[in-house]
């Protein structure tokens, strides 16, 4: 007997609007290269070392919470 599991795939519809609005101009969300069921953060062009962007919008989490 084979067991089929349904794996939920994260899509842009799952991302809160404030997150999408807060992305820098050259940063996009696309399927992750690490986990195909999740979205990953991708740069559409090189980001110079030391480049700052923000502000951070959302709830800050402790490392143990993520």
PDB file of N, CA and C in Angstrom:
ATOM      1  N   UNK A   1       0.851  -1.183   0.000  1.00  0.00           N
ATOM      2  CA  UNK A   1       0.000   0.000   0.000  1.00  0.00           C
ATOM      3  C   UNK A   1       0.887   1.233   0.000  1.00  0.00           C
ATOM      4  N   UNK A   2       0.564   2.159  -0.842  1.00  0.00           N
ATOM      5  CA  UNK A   2       1.345   3.398  -0.889  1.00  0.00           C
ATOM      6  C   UNK A   2       0.569   4.511  -0.210  1.00  0.00           C
ATOM      7  N   UNK A   3       1.303   5.356   0.456  1.00  0.00           N
ATOM      8  CA  UNK A   3       0.669   6.483   1.123  1.00  0.00           C
ATOM      9  C   UNK A   3       1.001   7.748   0.357  1.00  0.00           C
ATOM     10  N   UNK A   4      -0.021   8.434  -0.078  1.00  0.00           N
ATOM     11  CA  UNK A   4       0.192   9.691  -0.775  1.00  0.00           C
ATOM     12  C   UNK A   4       0.015  10.825   0.211  1.00  0.00           C
ATOM     13  N   UNK A   5       0.995  11.721   0.249  1.00  0.00           N
ATOM     14  CA  UNK A   5       0.871  12.868   1.139  1.00  0.00           C
ATOM     15  C   UNK A   5       0.707  14.128   0.298  1.00  0.00           C
ATOM     16  N   UNK A   6      -0.165  14.967   0.756  1.00  0.00           N
ATOM     17  CA  UNK A   6      -0.381  16.228   0.073  1.00  0.00           C
ATOM     18  C   UNK A   6       0.462  17.277   0.780  1.00  0.00           C
ATOM     19  N   UNK A   7       1.367  17.881   0.031  1.00  0.00           N
ATOM     20  CA  UNK A   7       2.245  18.895   0.600  1.00  0.00           C
ATOM     21  C   UNK A   7       1.762  20.251   0.120  1.00  0.00           C
ATOM     22  N   UNK A   8       1.479  21.134   1.065  1.00  0.00           N
ATOM     23  CA  UNK A   8       1.041  22.479   0.708  1.00  0.00           C
ATOM     24  C   UNK A   8       2.226  23.253   0.139  1.00  0.00           C
ATOM     25  N   UNK A   9       1.994  23.916  -0.964  1.00  0.00           N
ATOM     26  CA  UNK A   9       3.031  24.716  -1.594  1.00  0.00           C
ATOM     27  C   UNK A   9       2.714  26.187  -1.338  1.00  0.00           C
ATOM     28  N   UNK A  10       3.685  26.886  -0.784  1.00  0.00           N
ATOM     29  CA  UNK A  10       3.522  28.310  -0.486  1.00  0.00           C
ATOM     30  C   UNK A  10       3.485  29.111  -1.786  1.00  0.00           C
ATOM     31  N   UNK A  11       2.548  30.043  -1.884  1.00  0.00           N
ATOM     32  CA  UNK A  11       2.427  30.883  -3.071  1.00  0.00           C
ATOM     33  C   UNK A  11       2.419  32.349  -2.657  1.00  0.00           C
ATOM     34  N   UNK A  12       2.484  33.228  -3.646  1.00  0.00           N
ATOM     35  CA  UNK A  12       2.432  34.662  -3.360  1.00  0.00           C
ATOM     36  C   UNK A  12       1.117  35.048  -2.686  1.00  0.00           C
ATOM     37  N   UNK A  13       0.062  34.281  -2.918  1.00  0.00           N
ATOM     38  CA  UNK A  13      -1.218  34.551  -2.252  1.00  0.00           C
ATOM     39  C   UNK A  13      -1.124  34.369  -0.743  1.00  0.00           C
ATOM     40  N   UNK A  14      -0.126  33.600  -0.281  1.00  0.00           N
ATOM     41  CA  UNK A  14       0.067  33.355   1.144  1.00  0.00           C
ATOM     42  C   UNK A  14       0.857  34.463   1.835  1.00  0.00           C
ATOM     43  N   UNK A  15       1.451  35.358   1.050  1.00  0.00           N
ATOM     44  CA  UNK A  15       2.324  36.402   1.590  1.00  0.00           C
ATOM     45  C   UNK A  15       1.499  37.653   1.890  1.00  0.00           C
ATOM     46  N   UNK A  16       1.570  38.162   3.122  1.00  0.00           N
ATOM     47  CA  UNK A  16       0.824  39.385   3.446  1.00  0.00           C
ATOM     48  C   UNK A  16       1.237  40.549   2.539  1.00  0.00           C
ATOM     49  N   UNK A  17       0.273  41.380   2.211  1.00  0.00           N
ATOM     50  CA  UNK A  17       0.503  42.505   1.306  1.00  0.00           C
ATOM     51  C   UNK A  17       1.617  43.425   1.797  1.00  0.00           C
ATOM     52  N   UNK A  18       1.707  43.654   3.124  1.00  0.00           N
ATOM     53  CA  UNK A  18       2.747  44.558   3.628  1.00  0.00           C
ATOM     54  C   UNK A  18       4.149  44.002   3.375  1.00  0.00           C
ATOM     55  N   UNK A  19       4.275  42.688   3.302  1.00  0.00           N
ATOM     56  CA  UNK A  19       5.577  42.083   3.006  1.00  0.00           C
ATOM     57  C   UNK A  19       5.956  42.369   1.555  1.00  0.00           C
ATOM     58  N   UNK A  20       5.013  42.175   0.663  1.00  0.00           N
ATOM     59  CA  UNK A  20       5.283  42.440  -0.757  1.00  0.00           C
ATOM     60  C   UNK A  20       5.603  43.910  -0.988  1.00  0.00           C
ATOM     61  N   UNK A  21       4.874  44.807  -0.332  1.00  0.00           N
ATOM     62  CA  UNK A  21       5.138  46.252  -0.473  1.00  0.00           C
ATOM     63  C   UNK A  21       6.496  46.636   0.078  1.00  0.00           C
ATOM     64  N   UNK A  22       6.978  45.912   1.081  1.00  0.00           N
ATOM     65  CA  UNK A  22       8.230  46.266   1.742  1.00  0.00           C
ATOM     66  C   UNK A  22       9.478  45.717   1.073  1.00  0.00           C
ATOM     67  N   UNK A  23       9.314  44.924   0.012  1.00  0.00           N
ATOM     68  CA  UNK A  23      10.491  44.366  -0.653  1.00  0.00           C
ATOM     69  C   UNK A  23      11.248  45.460  -1.402  1.00  0.00           C
ATOM     70  N   UNK A  24      12.565  45.467  -1.313  1.00  0.00           N
ATOM     71  CA  UNK A  24      13.353  46.406  -2.098  1.00  0.00           C
ATOM     72  C   UNK A  24      13.105  46.193  -3.599  1.00  0.00           C
ATOM     73  N   UNK A  25      13.400  47.204  -4.389  1.00  0.00           N
ATOM     74  CA  UNK A  25      13.122  47.191  -5.828  1.00  0.00           C
ATOM     75  C   UNK A  25      13.695  45.975  -6.554  1.00  0.00           C
ATOM     76  N   UNK A  26      14.879  45.536  -6.176  1.00  0.00           N
ATOM     77  CA  UNK A  26      15.559  44.457  -6.895  1.00  0.00           C
ATOM     78  C   UNK A  26      15.470  43.111  -6.184  1.00  0.00           C
ATOM     79  N   UNK A  27      14.471  42.954  -5.340  1.00  0.00           N
ATOM     80  CA  UNK A  27      14.286  41.703  -4.604  1.00  0.00           C
ATOM     81  C   UNK A  27      12.895  41.167  -4.918  1.00  0.00           C
ATOM     82  N   UNK A  28      12.814  39.869  -5.190  1.00  0.00           N
ATOM     83  CA  UNK A  28      11.551  39.230  -5.544  1.00  0.00           C
ATOM     84  C   UNK A  28      11.394  37.931  -4.754  1.00  0.00           C
ATOM     85  N   UNK A  29      10.163  37.473  -4.666  1.00  0.00           N
ATOM     86  CA  UNK A  29       9.878  36.171  -4.070  1.00  0.00           C
ATOM     87  C   UNK A  29       9.562  35.195  -5.193  1.00  0.00           C
ATOM     88  N   UNK A  30      10.324  34.104  -5.232  1.00  0.00           N
ATOM     89  CA  UNK A  30      10.136  33.033  -6.207  1.00  0.00           C
ATOM     90  C   UNK A  30      10.270  31.703  -5.468  1.00  0.00           C
ATOM     91  N   UNK A  31       9.916  30.590  -6.089  1.00  0.00           N
ATOM     92  CA  UNK A  31      10.106  29.303  -5.415  1.00  0.00           C
ATOM     93  C   UNK A  31      11.544  29.129  -4.919  1.00  0.00           C
ATOM     94  N   UNK A  32      11.664  28.615  -3.722  1.00  0.00           N
ATOM     95  CA  UNK A  32      12.968  28.429  -3.088  1.00  0.00           C
ATOM     96  C   UNK A  32      13.809  27.394  -3.823  1.00  0.00           C
ATOM     97  N   UNK A  33      15.103  27.628  -3.872  1.00  0.00           N
ATOM     98  CA  UNK A  33      16.026  26.647  -4.442  1.00  0.00           C
ATOM     99  C   UNK A  33      16.314  25.532  -3.433  1.00  0.00           C
ATOM    100  N   UNK A  34      16.004  25.786  -2.167  1.00  0.00           N
ATOM    101  CA  UNK A  34      16.282  24.827  -1.101  1.00  0.00           C
ATOM    102  C   UNK A  34      15.079  23.924  -0.829  1.00  0.00           C
ATOM    103  N   UNK A  35      13.888  24.524  -0.807  1.00  0.00           N
ATOM    104  CA  UNK A  35      12.665  23.785  -0.501  1.00  0.00           C
ATOM    105  C   UNK A  35      11.590  24.224  -1.500  1.00  0.00           C
ATOM    106  N   UNK A  36      11.302  23.385  -2.465  1.00  0.00           N
ATOM    107  CA  UNK A  36      10.385  23.731  -3.560  1.00  0.00           C
ATOM    108  C   UNK A  36       8.957  24.011  -3.086  1.00  0.00           C
ATOM    109  N   UNK A  37       8.629  23.684  -1.840  1.00  0.00           N
ATOM    110  CA  UNK A  37       7.290  23.967  -1.338  1.00  0.00           C
ATOM    111  C   UNK A  37       7.192  25.357  -0.723  1.00  0.00           C
ATOM    112  N   UNK A  38       8.310  26.058  -0.634  1.00  0.00           N
ATOM    113  CA  UNK A  38       8.350  27.374   0.003  1.00  0.00           C
ATOM    114  C   UNK A  38       8.802  28.434  -0.987  1.00  0.00           C
ATOM    115  N   UNK A  39       8.573  29.675  -0.626  1.00  0.00           N
ATOM    116  CA  UNK A  39       9.084  30.794  -1.413  1.00  0.00           C
ATOM    117  C   UNK A  39      10.453  31.173  -0.882  1.00  0.00           C
ATOM    118  N   UNK A  40      11.293  31.673  -1.763  1.00  0.00           N
ATOM    119  CA  UNK A  40      12.613  32.148  -1.378  1.00  0.00           C
ATOM    120  C   UNK A  40      12.774  33.591  -1.820  1.00  0.00           C
ATOM    121  N   UNK A  41      13.739  34.261  -1.244  1.00  0.00           N
ATOM    122  CA  UNK A  41      14.033  35.647  -1.587  1.00  0.00           C
ATOM    123  C   UNK A  41      15.162  35.643  -2.606  1.00  0.00           C
ATOM    124  N   UNK A  42      14.913  36.285  -3.743  1.00  0.00           N
ATOM    125  CA  UNK A  42      15.865  36.319  -4.844  1.00  0.00           C
ATOM    126  C   UNK A  42      16.172  37.757  -5.234  1.00  0.00           C
ATOM    127  N   UNK A  43      17.413  38.035  -5.536  1.00  0.00           N
ATOM    128  CA  UNK A  43      17.813  39.348  -6.051  1.00  0.00           C
ATOM    129  C   UNK A  43      17.796  39.294  -7.572  1.00  0.00           C
ATOM    130  N   UNK A  44      17.239  40.337  -8.189  1.00  0.00           N
ATOM    131  CA  UNK A  44      17.186  40.372  -9.647  1.00  0.00           C
ATOM    132  C   UNK A  44      18.443  40.987 -10.245  1.00  0.00           C
ATOM    133  N   UNK A  45      19.276  41.576  -9.381  1.00  0.00           N
ATOM    134  CA  UNK A  45      20.599  42.044  -9.799  1.00  0.00           C
ATOM    135  C   UNK A  45      21.485  42.035  -8.563  1.00  0.00           C
ATOM    136  N   UNK A  46      22.774  42.180  -8.742  1.00  0.00           N
ATOM    137  CA  UNK A  46      23.703  42.138  -7.610  1.00  0.00           C
ATOM    138  C   UNK A  46      23.376  43.225  -6.594  1.00  0.00           C
ATOM    139  N   UNK A  47      23.486  42.868  -5.328  1.00  0.00           N
ATOM    140  CA  UNK A  47      23.292  43.822  -4.241  1.00  0.00           C
ATOM    141  C   UNK A  47      24.671  44.113  -3.669  1.00  0.00           C
ATOM    142  N   UNK A  48      25.041  45.361  -3.669  1.00  0.00           N
ATOM    143  CA  UNK A  48      26.360  45.744  -3.192  1.00  0.00           C
ATOM    144  C   UNK A  48      26.505  45.462  -1.703  1.00  0.00           C
ATOM    145  N   UNK A  49      27.691  45.038  -1.313  1.00  0.00           N
ATOM    146  CA  UNK A  49      27.988  44.782   0.086  1.00  0.00           C
ATOM    147  C   UNK A  49      27.719  46.049   0.896  1.00  0.00           C
ATOM    148  N   UNK A  50      27.038  45.896   2.009  1.00  0.00           N
ATOM    149  CA  UNK A  50      26.740  47.026   2.877  1.00  0.00           C
ATOM    150  C   UNK A  50      25.452  47.758   2.534  1.00  0.00           C
ATOM    151  N   UNK A  51      24.790  47.364   1.441  1.00  0.00           N
ATOM    152  CA  UNK A  51      23.539  48.007   1.030  1.00  0.00           C
ATOM    153  C   UNK A  51      22.495  47.794   2.116  1.00  0.00           C
ATOM    154  N   UNK A  52      21.808  48.870   2.482  1.00  0.00           N
ATOM    155  CA  UNK A  52      20.766  48.770   3.506  1.00  0.00           C
ATOM    156  C   UNK A  52      19.431  49.036   2.866  1.00  0.00           C
ATOM    157  N   UNK A  53      18.416  48.309   3.315  1.00  0.00           N
ATOM    158  CA  UNK A  53      17.058  48.561   2.854  1.00  0.00           C
ATOM    159  C   UNK A  53      16.115  48.295   4.009  1.00  0.00           C
ATOM    160  N   UNK A  54      14.963  48.850   3.904  1.00  0.00           N
ATOM    161  CA  UNK A  54      13.990  48.724   4.982  1.00  0.00           C
ATOM    162  C   UNK A  54      12.959  49.812   4.819  1.00  0.00           C
ATOM    163  N   UNK A  55      12.171  50.102   5.772  1.00  0.00           N
ATOM    164  CA  UNK A  55      12.227  49.570   7.133  1.00  0.00           C
ATOM    165  C   UNK A  55      11.630  48.164   7.216  1.00  0.00           C
ATOM    166  N   UNK A  56      11.987  47.476   8.258  1.00  0.00           N
ATOM    167  CA  UNK A  56      11.402  46.168   8.520  1.00  0.00           C
ATOM    168  C   UNK A  56       9.942  46.370   8.913  1.00  0.00           C
ATOM    169  N   UNK A  57       9.057  45.649   8.258  1.00  0.00           N
ATOM    170  CA  UNK A  57       7.633  45.714   8.585  1.00  0.00           C
ATOM    171  C   UNK A  57       7.211  44.322   9.006  1.00  0.00           C
ATOM    172  N   UNK A  58       6.661  44.214  10.171  1.00  0.00           N
ATOM    173  CA  UNK A  58       6.213  42.910  10.641  1.00  0.00           C
ATOM    174  C   UNK A  58       6.597  42.708  12.092  1.00  0.00           C
ATOM    175  N   UNK A  59       6.428  41.507  12.557  1.00  0.00           N
ATOM    176  CA  UNK A  59       6.756  41.174  13.932  1.00  0.00           C
ATOM    177  C   UNK A  59       8.134  40.547  13.985  1.00  0.00           C
ATOM    178  N   UNK A  60       8.986  41.094  14.838  1.00  0.00           N
ATOM    179  CA  UNK A  60      10.302  40.490  15.022  1.00  0.00           C
ATOM    180  C   UNK A  60      10.138  39.219  15.857  1.00  0.00           C
ATOM    181  N   UNK A  61      10.872  38.201  15.471  1.00  0.00           N
ATOM    182  CA  UNK A  61      10.807  36.918  16.164  1.00  0.00           C
ATOM    183  C   UNK A  61      12.176  36.565  16.707  1.00  0.00           C
ATOM    184  N   UNK A  62      12.184  35.865  17.816  1.00  0.00           N
ATOM    185  CA  UNK A  62      13.440  35.321  18.325  1.00  0.00           C
ATOM    186  C   UNK A  62      13.802  34.119  17.492  1.00  0.00           C
ATOM    187  N   UNK A  63      15.073  33.812  17.432  1.00  0.00           N
ATOM    188  CA  UNK A  63      15.547  32.676  16.643  1.00  0.00           C
ATOM    189  C   UNK A  63      14.805  31.395  17.036  1.00  0.00           C
ATOM    190  N   UNK A  64      14.493  31.231  18.310  1.00  0.00           N
ATOM    191  CA  UNK A  64      13.816  30.018  18.773  1.00  0.00           C
ATOM    192  C   UNK A  64      12.361  29.943  18.311  1.00  0.00           C
ATOM    193  N   UNK A  65      11.817  31.059  17.798  1.00  0.00           N
ATOM    194  CA  UNK A  65      10.420  31.086  17.363  1.00  0.00           C
ATOM    195  C   UNK A  65      10.254  30.780  15.871  1.00  0.00           C
ATOM    196  N   UNK A  66      11.342  30.710  15.140  1.00  0.00           N
ATOM    197  CA  UNK A  66      11.227  30.469  13.700  1.00  0.00           C
ATOM    198  C   UNK A  66      11.744  29.104  13.323  1.00  0.00           C
TER     199      UNK A  66
END
